[in-house]
Coordinates of C-alpha atoms and ligand atoms in Angstrom, one line a residue:
M1 CA -15.7 7.2 -45.7
A2 CA -15.0 3.7 -44.3
Y3 CA -11.5 3.9 -45.9
S4 CA -10.7 7.2 -44.5
L5 CA -11.8 6.3 -40.8
L6 CA -9.7 3.6 -40.3
W7 CA -7.2 5.6 -42.0
L8 CA -7.7 8.1 -39.3
I9 CA -7.9 5.4 -36.4
Y10 CA -4.4 3.9 -37.7
L11 CA -2.7 7.2 -37.6
I12 CA -4.1 7.6 -34.0
T13 CA -3.2 4.0 -33.3
S14 CA 0.5 4.7 -34.5
C15 CA 1.2 8.0 -33.0
G16 CA 0.6 6.0 -29.5
I17 CA -2.2 9.3 -29.2
A18 CA -4.4 8.1 -25.7
V19 CA -8.0 6.9 -27.0
G20 CA -10.7 6.0 -24.8
G21 CA -8.3 6.8 -21.7
A22 CA -5.8 4.1 -22.2
A23 CA -2.8 5.3 -24.4
L24 CA -2.0 2.6 -27.5
K25 CA 1.2 1.3 -28.0
S26 CA 3.5 3.2 -30.6
S27 CA 5.2 2.4 -33.4
T28 CA 8.5 1.9 -31.1
A29 CA 6.7 -0.9 -29.1
V30 CA 8.3 -4.2 -28.7
A31 CA 7.1 -7.8 -28.4
C32 CA 6.8 -8.7 -24.7
S33 CA 9.4 -11.2 -26.0
A34 CA 11.7 -8.5 -27.1
I35 CA 12.0 -6.3 -24.4
P36 CA 15.8 -5.8 -23.9
A37 CA 17.5 -6.0 -20.6
P38 CA 17.7 -2.6 -19.6
V39 CA 21.2 -0.5 -18.5
V40 CA 21.1 -0.2 -15.1
L41 CA 24.2 2.0 -13.9
G42 CA 26.2 0.7 -11.1
A43 CA 24.3 -3.0 -11.6
K44 CA 24.8 -6.0 -14.1
V45 CA 22.1 -7.3 -15.7
I46 CA 22.3 -11.4 -15.1
S47 CA 19.0 -11.9 -16.6
I48 CA 15.8 -10.7 -17.8
T49 CA 12.9 -13.0 -18.6
T50 CA 9.8 -12.1 -20.1
A51 CA 6.4 -14.4 -20.6
E52 CA 3.1 -13.1 -21.8
R53 CA 0.3 -14.6 -19.3
Y54 CA -3.2 -14.3 -20.0
N55 CA -6.6 -14.2 -18.3
I56 CA -5.3 -14.4 -14.8
S57 CA -7.6 -14.0 -11.7
L58 CA -6.7 -13.7 -8.2
T59 CA -9.1 -13.8 -4.9
N60 CA -6.0 -12.1 -2.5
A61 CA -4.7 -9.6 -5.0
R62 CA -3.7 -6.5 -2.4
T63 CA -5.1 -3.4 -3.5
G64 CA -2.4 -0.7 -2.1
F65 CA -5.1 1.3 0.1
A66 CA -5.9 0.9 3.7
T67 CA -8.7 -0.3 4.9
P68 CA -10.6 0.2 7.9
A69 CA -10.0 -3.7 9.2
G70 CA -6.5 -3.7 9.2
L71 CA -3.5 -3.1 7.2
E72 CA -4.0 -4.9 3.8
E73 CA -6.7 -4.8 1.3
V74 CA -7.4 -7.1 -0.6
T75 CA -9.4 -8.0 -3.4
S76 CA -10.5 -10.2 -6.5
V77 CA -9.1 -9.5 -10.0
E78 CA -10.3 -11.2 -12.4
G79 CA -9.0 -11.9 -16.3
I80 CA -5.9 -9.6 -16.7
S81 CA -3.4 -10.2 -18.9
V82 CA 0.2 -9.1 -18.7
C83 CA 3.7 -9.5 -19.8
D84 CA 5.1 -10.5 -16.8
V85 CA 8.9 -9.8 -16.7
N86 CA 11.9 -10.3 -14.4
V87 CA 15.1 -8.8 -14.2
S88 CA 17.9 -10.0 -12.1
L89 CA 21.1 -7.8 -11.5
T90 CA 23.7 -7.8 -9.3
H91 CA 26.5 -5.4 -8.2
P92 CA 29.9 -5.9 -9.4
G93 CA 32.1 -6.8 -5.0
D94 CA 28.4 -7.0 -3.4
D95 CA 28.2 -10.5 -4.5
D96 CA 23.8 -10.1 -4.4
T97 CA 21.0 -10.2 -6.5
V98 CA 18.2 -8.0 -6.4
N99 CA 15.1 -9.8 -8.5
I100 CA 12.9 -6.8 -9.6
N101 CA 9.0 -8.1 -11.3
V102 CA 7.4 -5.9 -13.5
W103 CA 3.6 -6.4 -14.7
L104 CA 3.2 -4.9 -18.0
P105 CA -1.1 -4.5 -19.1
L106 CA -1.9 -6.3 -22.7
E107 CA -4.7 -4.3 -22.9
G108 CA -5.9 -0.8 -21.4
W109 CA -2.4 0.5 -20.1
N110 CA -2.9 4.3 -18.7
G111 CA 0.2 5.4 -19.4
R112 CA 1.7 4.8 -16.0
F113 CA 4.2 2.9 -14.4
Q114 CA 3.7 2.5 -10.3
G115 CA 6.9 1.0 -8.3
V116 CA 4.7 -0.8 -5.3
G117 CA 6.4 -0.4 -1.8
G118 CA 7.1 -3.2 0.8
G119 CA 6.4 -3.6 4.3
G120 CA 8.8 -4.9 7.8
W121 CA 12.4 -6.1 6.5
L122 CA 10.3 -7.1 2.7
A123 CA 11.6 -4.4 0.2
G124 CA 8.0 -5.6 -1.9
Y125 CA 6.5 -8.3 -3.3
P126 CA 7.5 -9.9 -6.4
G127 CA 4.9 -12.8 -7.9
G128 CA 2.1 -10.9 -8.3
R129 CA -0.2 -10.0 -5.4
A130 CA 0.9 -6.7 -5.2
L131 CA 0.7 -5.8 -8.9
A132 CA -2.8 -7.1 -9.9
Y133 CA -4.7 -4.6 -8.5
A134 CA -2.2 -2.1 -9.8
V135 CA -2.5 -3.6 -13.8
S136 CA -6.2 -4.2 -13.4
Q137 CA -6.6 0.1 -12.9
G138 CA -4.6 0.3 -16.1
W139 CA -1.2 0.6 -14.4
A140 CA 2.1 -0.7 -15.3
A141 CA 3.5 -1.8 -11.8
A142 CA 6.9 -2.9 -10.6
T143 CA 8.3 -4.4 -6.8
T144 CA 11.2 -5.7 -5.7
D145 CA 12.6 -8.3 -3.7
G146 CA 15.3 -5.8 -2.8
G147 CA 18.4 -8.1 -2.6
N148 CA 16.4 -10.6 -0.2
I149 CA 17.5 -9.5 3.3
S150 CA 14.8 -11.4 4.7
A151 CA 12.4 -13.8 3.6
S152 CA 9.8 -13.1 6.0
G153 CA 9.7 -9.5 6.8
G154 CA 10.3 -10.5 10.2
V155 CA 13.5 -12.4 10.9
L156 CA 16.6 -11.3 9.1
N157 CA 18.1 -13.8 6.2
P158 CA 21.5 -15.3 7.8
D159 CA 23.2 -13.5 4.8
A160 CA 22.4 -10.1 6.9
L161 CA 26.1 -11.0 7.5
T162 CA 28.9 -11.6 5.9
S163 CA 30.7 -15.7 6.3
S164 CA 32.8 -13.8 8.7
G165 CA 30.1 -11.9 10.6
D166 CA 30.4 -8.4 9.3
V167 CA 27.1 -6.7 8.3
N168 CA 26.3 -7.0 4.8
W169 CA 26.6 -3.4 4.0
G170 CA 25.7 -3.9 0.2
L171 CA 22.7 -6.0 0.9
L172 CA 21.5 -3.4 3.6
V173 CA 22.3 -0.9 0.7
D174 CA 19.6 -2.6 -1.5
F175 CA 17.1 -2.7 1.1
S176 CA 17.5 1.1 2.2
S177 CA 17.8 2.7 -1.3
R178 CA 19.5 1.2 -4.1
A179 CA 17.1 -1.6 -5.2
L180 CA 14.2 1.4 -4.5
H181 CA 16.0 3.5 -7.5
E182 CA 16.9 0.1 -9.9
T183 CA 13.2 -1.0 -9.5
A184 CA 12.1 2.9 -10.7
V185 CA 14.7 2.2 -14.0
V186 CA 14.2 -0.9 -14.7
G187 CA 10.2 -0.5 -14.5
K188 CA 10.5 2.3 -16.5
A189 CA 13.0 1.3 -18.9
V190 CA 10.8 -2.0 -19.7
A191 CA 7.3 -0.1 -19.6
Q192 CA 9.0 2.1 -22.5
S193 CA 10.2 -0.6 -24.3
F194 CA 7.2 -2.8 -24.2
Y195 CA 4.5 0.7 -24.9
G196 CA 7.1 2.8 -26.7
K197 CA 6.2 5.6 -24.4
A198 CA 7.8 6.9 -21.6
P199 CA 5.5 6.4 -18.6
R200 CA 4.4 9.0 -15.6
A201 CA 5.7 7.1 -13.0
Y202 CA 4.2 7.0 -9.0
F203 CA 5.7 5.4 -6.2
N204 CA 3.0 3.9 -3.8
G205 CA 3.7 2.2 0.3
C206 CA 3.2 2.4 3.5
S207 CA 5.2 1.3 6.4
T208 CA 8.5 0.5 4.9
G209 CA 6.9 1.2 1.7
G210 CA 6.6 4.8 3.4
R211 CA 10.3 4.9 4.2
Q212 CA 11.0 4.0 0.7
G213 CA 9.3 6.2 -1.0
Y214 CA 10.8 9.3 1.3
M215 CA 13.5 7.6 0.7
L216 CA 13.3 7.9 -3.2
A217 CA 12.2 12.0 -2.4
Q218 CA 15.6 12.2 -1.1
K219 CA 18.2 10.6 -2.8
Y220 CA 17.0 9.7 -6.3
P221 CA 14.2 12.3 -6.5
L222 CA 14.1 12.1 -10.3
D223 CA 12.7 8.8 -10.2
Y224 CA 8.9 9.4 -9.7
D225 CA 6.7 12.3 -10.5
G226 CA 4.4 11.4 -7.7
I227 CA 5.1 9.6 -4.6
L228 CA 2.6 8.4 -2.3
A229 CA 4.5 7.3 1.0
N230 CA 2.3 6.7 4.1
G231 CA 3.0 5.6 8.0
P232 CA 6.5 5.8 6.8
A233 CA 9.5 4.2 9.1
L234 CA 11.5 7.3 8.9
Y235 CA 14.8 7.6 11.4
W236 CA 14.5 3.7 11.0
P237 CA 17.9 2.9 12.7
T238 CA 16.4 4.9 16.3
F239 CA 12.4 4.7 15.6
T240 CA 12.8 0.9 15.6
L241 CA 14.7 0.7 18.5
T242 CA 11.2 2.6 20.2
M243 CA 9.1 0.0 18.2
N244 CA 10.8 -2.3 21.1
W245 CA 9.9 0.1 24.2
A246 CA 6.6 -1.7 24.9
H247 CA 8.7 -4.8 25.3
F248 CA 11.7 -3.7 26.9
L249 CA 9.3 -2.0 29.5
M250 CA 7.2 -5.5 30.1
N251 CA 10.3 -7.4 30.1
S252 CA 12.1 -4.6 32.9
L253 CA 8.9 -4.8 35.2
K254 CA 7.9 -8.4 34.9
T255 CA 4.6 -7.1 33.8
Y256 CA 2.5 -8.6 31.1
P257 CA -1.0 -6.9 30.4
S258 CA -3.5 -9.0 28.8
P259 CA -5.5 -7.6 25.9
C260 CA -8.0 -7.2 27.8
E261 CA -6.4 -5.0 30.3
Y262 CA -4.7 -3.5 27.4
S263 CA -8.0 -2.5 26.1
A264 CA -9.5 -1.3 29.7
F265 CA -6.5 1.2 29.5
Q266 CA -7.3 2.1 25.6
N267 CA -11.4 2.4 26.5
A268 CA -10.6 4.8 29.6
S269 CA -8.3 7.1 27.8
I270 CA -11.2 7.2 25.0
A271 CA -13.5 8.1 27.8
A272 CA -11.3 10.3 29.4
C273 CA -10.6 12.5 26.2
D274 CA -12.9 12.0 23.2
A275 CA -15.2 14.9 24.1
L276 CA -11.7 16.9 24.2
D277 CA -12.3 17.5 20.0
G278 CA -15.1 19.1 20.5
V279 CA -17.6 16.0 19.3
S280 CA -18.1 12.6 21.1
D281 CA -17.4 10.0 18.4
G282 CA -15.3 7.5 19.8
I283 CA -12.4 8.6 18.4
I284 CA -9.2 11.2 20.2
S285 CA -8.9 14.2 17.7
D286 CA -7.0 16.4 19.9
V287 CA -4.2 13.9 21.7
A288 CA -2.3 17.1 22.6
A289 CA -5.2 18.0 24.7
C290 CA -5.8 14.3 26.0
N291 CA -4.0 14.2 30.3
F292 CA -5.3 10.6 31.0
D293 CA -3.9 9.0 33.8
P294 CA -3.4 5.4 33.4
H295 CA -3.0 5.4 37.6
S296 CA -6.8 6.8 37.7
L297 CA -7.9 2.3 36.5
V298 CA -5.3 0.5 39.3
G299 CA -7.8 -1.7 41.6
T300 CA -10.5 -2.0 39.3
T301 CA -12.1 -5.0 37.2
A302 CA -11.1 -5.2 33.6
K303 CA -13.9 -7.7 32.1
C304 CA -13.9 -8.9 29.5
G305 CA -16.4 -12.0 28.6
E306 CA -15.6 -14.7 31.2
E307 CA -12.3 -12.9 31.9
E308 CA -11.5 -10.6 34.5
Y309 CA -8.6 -8.7 35.7
T310 CA -7.4 -6.4 38.7
I311 CA -5.2 -3.5 37.4
T312 CA -2.1 -3.0 38.8
S313 CA -0.1 -0.4 40.0
A314 CA 2.7 -2.0 37.5
A315 CA 0.3 -2.5 34.4
A316 CA -0.8 1.5 34.9
T317 CA 3.2 1.9 34.8
V318 CA 3.8 0.3 31.4
V319 CA 1.1 1.7 29.9
A320 CA 2.3 5.6 31.7
K321 CA 5.7 4.6 30.0
I322 CA 4.4 3.7 26.9
R323 CA 2.7 7.3 26.4
E324 CA 5.9 9.2 27.6
G325 CA 8.3 6.9 25.1
P326 CA 12.5 5.9 26.3
K327 CA 14.3 7.8 28.5
T328 CA 17.7 7.2 29.6
P329 CA 18.4 5.7 33.1
W330 CA 19.1 9.9 34.0
G331 CA 15.2 10.4 32.5
T332 CA 16.9 12.3 29.4
Q333 CA 13.9 11.5 26.4
L334 CA 15.7 9.4 23.7
W335 CA 12.7 9.1 21.3
D336 CA 9.4 10.0 21.1
G337 CA 6.1 8.1 22.6
M338 CA 2.6 6.9 21.6
D339 CA -0.3 9.1 21.9
W340 CA -3.5 7.7 23.9
G341 CA -6.3 6.0 21.9
M342 CA -3.6 3.1 21.1
M343 CA -4.6 -0.5 20.2
Y344 CA -2.0 -1.5 22.8
S345 CA -2.5 -5.2 22.2
S346 CA -1.2 -5.0 18.9
M347 CA 1.7 -2.3 19.7
A348 CA 2.9 -4.6 22.6
P349 CA 1.3 -8.0 22.4
T350 CA 1.6 -10.8 25.0
K351 CA 0.3 -14.3 24.2
F352 CA -1.2 -16.6 26.8
V353 CA 1.7 -19.7 27.8
N354 CA 1.0 -22.4 30.3
G355 CA -1.5 -20.5 32.3
T356 CA -0.1 -17.0 32.5
W357 CA 0.5 -13.8 30.0
V358 CA 4.1 -13.3 28.6
N359 CA 6.1 -10.9 25.9
Q360 CA 5.6 -12.1 22.5
P361 CA 9.0 -10.2 20.9
D362 CA 8.8 -8.4 17.5
A363 CA 11.6 -10.1 15.4
I364 CA 11.5 -6.8 12.9
L365 CA 13.3 -5.4 16.0
D366 CA 14.9 -8.0 17.5
S367 CA 16.7 -8.8 14.2
W368 CA 17.7 -4.6 13.7
V369 CA 19.6 -5.2 17.5
Q370 CA 21.2 -8.8 16.7
Y371 CA 22.3 -8.4 13.1
F372 CA 22.8 -4.9 12.8
I373 CA 23.9 -3.2 15.7
L374 CA 25.5 -6.1 17.8
Q375 CA 26.5 -8.8 14.9
D376 CA 25.3 -10.9 16.9
P377 CA 22.4 -13.6 16.1
S378 CA 21.7 -14.9 19.5
F379 CA 21.8 -12.0 20.9
D380 CA 18.7 -12.3 23.3
F381 CA 16.6 -8.5 23.4
E382 CA 15.1 -9.9 26.2
T383 CA 17.3 -9.4 28.8
T384 CA 18.7 -6.1 27.7
T385 CA 18.6 -3.5 30.3
L386 CA 18.2 0.0 30.6
E387 CA 21.6 0.5 29.9
Q388 CA 22.2 -1.2 26.9
L389 CA 19.1 0.2 25.4
T390 CA 20.6 3.4 25.6
D391 CA 24.1 2.5 24.2
F392 CA 21.9 1.1 21.2
Y393 CA 20.2 4.4 20.5
A394 CA 23.5 6.0 20.4
L395 CA 25.2 3.3 18.3
A396 CA 22.8 2.6 15.8
P397 CA 22.3 6.0 14.3
A398 CA 25.9 6.7 14.6
L399 CA 26.3 3.6 12.6
Y400 CA 23.6 3.5 10.1
D401 CA 21.6 7.0 9.3
G402 CA 23.8 7.8 6.8
V403 CA 22.3 4.8 4.9
I404 CA 18.9 4.1 6.1
G405 CA 17.9 6.7 8.6
T406 CA 16.1 8.4 5.9
S407 CA 16.1 11.8 7.5
N408 CA 18.1 13.7 4.6
S409 CA 15.3 17.1 5.2
D410 CA 16.9 18.5 1.9
L411 CA 14.1 17.8 -1.2
S412 CA 15.5 20.3 -2.8
Q413 CA 16.3 18.6 -6.5
F414 CA 13.0 16.7 -5.7
R415 CA 11.1 20.4 -5.6
D416 CA 13.0 22.0 -8.7
A417 CA 12.0 19.4 -10.9
G418 CA 8.1 19.2 -9.9
R419 CA 7.7 16.3 -8.3
K420 CA 5.1 15.7 -5.1
L421 CA 5.2 13.7 -2.4
L422 CA 1.9 13.3 -0.7
S423 CA 1.6 11.8 2.7
W424 CA -0.6 10.4 5.6
H425 CA -0.1 9.2 8.8
G426 CA -2.8 7.2 11.2
M427 CA -2.8 9.2 14.4
N428 CA -3.3 6.3 16.1
D429 CA -0.2 4.0 14.3
E430 CA 0.7 1.3 16.8
R431 CA 3.9 0.4 14.9
I432 CA 5.3 3.9 14.2
M433 CA 4.6 7.1 16.6
I434 CA 3.4 10.2 14.7
N435 CA 5.9 12.3 16.5
N436 CA 8.5 10.3 14.2
T437 CA 6.6 12.0 11.0
I438 CA 5.8 15.4 12.4
K439 CA 10.1 15.5 13.5
Y440 CA 10.7 15.0 9.9
R441 CA 8.7 17.2 8.2
L442 CA 9.3 20.0 10.8
Q443 CA 13.2 19.1 10.1
V444 CA 12.0 20.1 6.1
E445 CA 10.0 23.1 7.1
G446 CA 13.1 24.6 8.6
A447 CA 15.1 23.7 5.7
M448 CA 13.2 24.6 2.6
G449 CA 11.1 27.7 3.8
G450 CA 8.1 26.8 5.7
N451 CA 4.9 25.2 6.1
E452 CA 3.3 26.8 3.2
R453 CA 6.2 26.4 0.9
V454 CA 7.2 22.5 1.8
N455 CA 3.3 22.6 0.6
D456 CA 4.1 23.3 -2.4
F457 CA 5.2 20.0 -3.2
Y458 CA 4.8 18.0 0.2
R459 CA 1.7 17.5 1.7
L460 CA 1.1 15.4 5.0
F461 CA -2.2 14.6 6.9
F462 CA -2.8 13.1 10.1
P463 CA -6.6 11.0 10.1
P464 CA -7.8 10.7 13.9
G465 CA -7.8 7.2 15.2
V466 CA -6.3 5.8 12.2
G467 CA -3.6 2.9 13.5
H468 CA -0.6 1.4 11.1
C469 CA -1.9 2.1 7.4
G470 CA -5.0 1.2 8.3
G471 CA -7.0 -0.1 10.9
G472 CA -8.1 1.5 14.1
R473 CA -11.2 3.3 14.8
G474 CA -11.0 6.2 12.6
P475 CA -11.9 7.3 9.2
V476 CA -9.4 5.9 6.9
P477 CA -8.3 8.3 4.0
R478 CA -9.0 6.8 0.9
G479 CA -8.2 7.3 -3.2
G480 CA -4.5 9.3 -1.9
L481 CA -3.4 7.9 -5.4
D482 CA -6.0 9.1 -7.4
A483 CA -5.0 12.7 -5.5
L484 CA -1.5 12.2 -6.2
V485 CA -2.4 11.7 -9.8
A486 CA -4.4 14.8 -10.0
W487 CA -1.8 16.9 -8.0
V488 CA 0.8 16.0 -10.9
E489 CA -0.7 15.9 -13.6
E490 CA -3.6 18.7 -13.4
G491 CA -1.9 20.7 -10.4
T492 CA -4.7 20.6 -7.9
A493 CA -3.0 20.2 -4.7
P494 CA -5.2 18.8 -2.4
D495 CA -6.2 20.4 0.7
V496 CA -8.1 17.1 2.6
L497 CA -8.1 13.5 2.2
F498 CA -11.6 11.5 2.1
G499 CA -11.5 8.9 4.4
E500 CA -14.1 6.7 6.1
A501 CA -14.6 3.8 8.7
P502 CA -17.1 2.1 10.5
S503 CA -17.9 4.5 13.4
P504 CA -16.1 3.0 16.6
L505 CA -19.6 4.0 18.4
T506 CA -22.3 2.2 16.2
G507 CA -20.7 0.8 13.6
A508 CA -22.3 3.3 10.7
N509 CA -20.7 4.4 8.1
M510 CA -19.0 7.1 9.2
T511 CA -16.9 9.5 6.6
R512 CA -14.4 12.7 7.6
N513 CA -12.3 15.0 5.4
V514 CA -9.0 14.7 6.9
C515 CA -7.6 18.4 7.3
L516 CA -3.7 19.0 5.5
W517 CA -1.6 19.1 8.5
P518 CA -1.6 21.0 10.7
K519 CA -4.8 21.9 10.1
V520 CA -7.7 19.9 12.0
A521 CA -11.5 18.8 11.3
R522 CA -13.6 21.1 13.6
Y523 CA -16.9 19.7 14.4
N524 CA -19.7 22.6 13.3
G525 CA -22.9 20.7 14.7
G526 CA -25.2 18.4 12.9
D527 CA -24.2 14.4 12.2
P528 CA -20.6 13.5 13.1
L529 CA -20.9 10.3 11.0
L530 CA -21.0 13.2 7.9
A531 CA -17.9 15.0 6.6
S532 CA -19.8 17.9 6.0
S533 CA -20.3 18.5 9.7
F534 CA -16.6 19.6 9.9
S535 CA -14.5 21.9 8.1
C536 CA -10.7 22.3 8.8
A537 CA -9.8 24.9 10.9
D538 CA -6.5 26.2 12.9
S539 CA -7.7 24.3 16.2
F540 CA -10.7 22.6 17.3
Ligands
LIG1 C1 9.0 -13.4 -12.3 O1 9.1 -14.2 -11.0 C2 8.2 -14.4 -10.0 C3 8.7 -14.9 -8.5 O2 9.2 -13.7 -8.0 C4 7.4 -16.1 -10.6 O3 6.4 -16.3 -10.0 C5 7.3 -15.5 -12.3 O4 6.9 -17.0 -13.0 C6 8.3 -14.8 -13.5 N1 8.1 -14.8 -14.2 C7 9.2 -15.1 -15.3 C8 8.0 -14.1 -17.1 O5 9.9 -15.5 -15.3
LIG2 C1 -10.5 -16.8 -18.1 O1 -10.5 -17.5 -16.7 C2 -11.9 -17.8 -16.2 C3 -11.9 -18.5 -15.0 O2 -10.8 -18.1 -14.2 C4 -12.7 -18.8 -17.2 O3 -13.8 -19.0 -16.7 C5 -12.6 -18.0 -18.5 O4 -13.6 -18.8 -19.3 C6 -11.4 -17.7 -18.8 N1 -11.3 -16.8 -20.8 C7 -10.8 -17.3 -21.3 C8 -11.2 -16.0 -22.5 O5 -9.5 -17.7 -21.5
LIG3 C1 15.2 -15.3 0.5 O1 15.8 -15.8 1.4 C2 15.1 -17.2 2.0 C3 16.0 -17.4 2.8 O2 17.7 -17.9 2.8 C4 15.2 -18.1 0.9 O3 14.3 -19.3 1.4 C5 14.8 -17.4 -0.2 O4 14.1 -18.5 -1.7 C6 15.0 -16.3 -1.0 N1 14.3 -15.8 -2.0 C7 14.7 -15.1 -2.8 C8 13.4 -14.7 -4.0 O5 16.0 -15.2 -3.6
LIG4 C1 -13.3 -1.8 24.9 O1 -14.7 -1.0 24.4 C2 -15.1 -2.0 23.5 C3 -16.3 -1.4 22.5 O2 -16.0 -0.1 22.0 C4 -15.5 -3.7 24.4 O3 -15.8 -4.4 23.3 C5 -14.6 -4.0 25.3 O4 -15.0 -5.3 25.5 C6 -14.2 -2.7 26.3 N1 -13.0 -3.3 26.8 C7 -12.5 -3.7 28.4 C8 -11.9 -3.9 28.7 O5 -14.3 -3.7 28.6
LIG5 C1 4.9 14.8 20.3 O1 6.0 16.2 20.4 C2 5.3 16.9 21.2 C3 6.0 18.2 21.1 O2 7.2 17.9 21.1 C4 4.8 16.6 22.7 O3 4.5 17.7 23.3 C5 4.4 15.4 23.0 O4 4.3 15.2 24.3 C6 4.9 14.3 21.9 N1 4.2 13.2 22.0 C7 4.6 11.9 22.3 C8 3.7 11.0 22.5 O5 5.2 11.4 22.4
LIG6 C1 4.9 -24.8 28.9 O1 5.1 -25.5 29.8 C2 5.3 -27.0 28.9 C3 5.2 -28.2 30.2 O2 5.6 -27.6 30.9 C4 6.9 -26.9 28.9 O3 7.8 -28.0 28.3 C5 6.9 -25.6 28.0 O4 8.1 -24.8 27.7 C6 6.3 -24.4 28.5 N1 6.5 -23.2 27.6 C7 6.6 -22.2 28.2 C8 7.1 -20.9 27.2 O5 7.2 -21.9 29.2
LIG7 C1 -20.0 5.6 3.3 O1 -19.9 7.0 2.9 C2 -19.8 7.1 1.4 C3 -20.1 9.0 1.1 O2 -21.4 8.8 0.8 C4 -19.6 6.2 0.5 O3 -19.0 6.7 -0.9 C5 -19.0 4.9 0.9 O4 -19.5 4.0 -0.2 C6 -20.2 4.6 2.5 N1 -19.1 3.2 2.6 C7 -19.9 2.1 2.8 C8 -18.9 1.1 3.5 O5 -21.2 2.3 3.1
LIG8 CA1 -13.9 12.9 19.9

């Protein structure tokens, strides 16, 4: 009896059948130290290093979830043990080195692989902080430095230009797409070697990570079974310029509003438009109905503790033009603007220096102009004229849409292979305007049979009041990855994403279901803090 039970357990484990939710290693599995260098087409593997590491604890592990408080939720991870794998590769002719870091849980593998995306000019975060939480949840996970185009995510490395001052195309291609594909290839291959079984594969990213997810769906549609891609930095060449619009405005109007003045505009826009969606909950959900006029504040006093400012017409003009978005000297719209309700102080930050408020330039944007548009790292964006800016809007997509635009609307391979793309974008994203994502979505709908047919493989959600990858005032979607897994593996397509945040009015826990775009959450009466007081509808 005892003997046959043991035999049965042996049979089950040696066939790699999942027991108790965890997939066990199959008989073709190899030891961590014996994982072979994967074959990566178009690249040459320089090295593979592996090490078993036991009982790792981290207090600052990134969860990959958005949080009401800000971009990055961190948590403690305790006592995980992994096979840590680094694969370095290069592309003959490009003189580059791409480092890929894979963590494979030694116990409790859930049968899945997760590619973890980056942010700003960082393709990812090798070294463990980005992988530990996924591993603690049973995932094998990988991330890449994407060739290391930047060490900080803001300023680019000098080798973004070659020694002769040309654009380092190989490195740009690595960052844009190639290293993302290779991370999937390498991560899945080493997981398969180590466990003896091919994993299901998912991608998880926001901002640059969101762009990476869309790029994978467009260019490498077979790499992942499911892609979670939030707050995506699509149309990178042009949208990145638009992130600099507020800085340009402040410089050209020589007006640098303090965070307190910006807060007064944000509060007044919310006061004017909160109720238009049917419920005064401190959140503007119906942004299209909001016609706030910032000039209505001119002459009033913004007061924050001891600080007091009289709102000037110039400050109101800065805010009005942030909403409007960039225009040429002759008034043609260059790109979209930012909706009302925005946290301006994190989009157009100013700082207090020598008794006065000054611009706080954004290195991500400045380096895009310096290195890639002008190949002149010494160029001072602070002095840009509107004529120059208009030129940049023409040049940037002409030069770079093909490599990093992430705007190809043909997702037919992705769709036909049964892959799923889940995406949300905070309506008060203070870095990437939602119209950027809506523009892409409408392009895909135009190319691929309209809204409902696109919903079969690509679902999009716009949580009201939510900032860039989290933060802001509105309920932040939670559990997107679980929803994606259920969609891929059980076929249950999500119609809502569950969101939560402290109420901006009282701080009490507020829940809300974010509806599948273009549906909106209509208030039916009852407690506005409860998701059950709303239902998804065509209009407010
Ligand atoms: C892999 O690289 C990371 C840094 O990116 C390093 O912290 C880690 O020790 C390396 N692991 C192995 C097995 O070489
Ligand atoms: C794991 O590490 C913790 C401290 O980080 C320690 O208290 C514990 O004894 C370790 N467990 C094992 C099995 O080594
Ligand atoms: C990335 O580049 C920076 C600056 O050149 C350098 O300090 C850093 O060591 C590089 N990191 C890797 C992983 O190559
Ligand atoms: C805006 O409203 C918040 C409360 O939501 C408050 O803390 C802040 O002081 C207000 N800003 C101004 C300038 O009054
Ligand atoms: C977004 O696009 C819509 C439709 O074109 C437009 O009406 C709206 O003003 C745009 N919003 C912003 C903030 O630019
Ligand atoms: C602030 O004032 C100091 C002393 O006059 C000066 O050295 C410094 O450059 C000033 N900083 C800025 C940003 O103007
Ligand atoms: C908010 O309420 C939801 C639903 O009841 C619950 O799942 C969540 O844990 C609560 N969050 C907080 C911070 O209390
Ligand atoms: Ca409202």
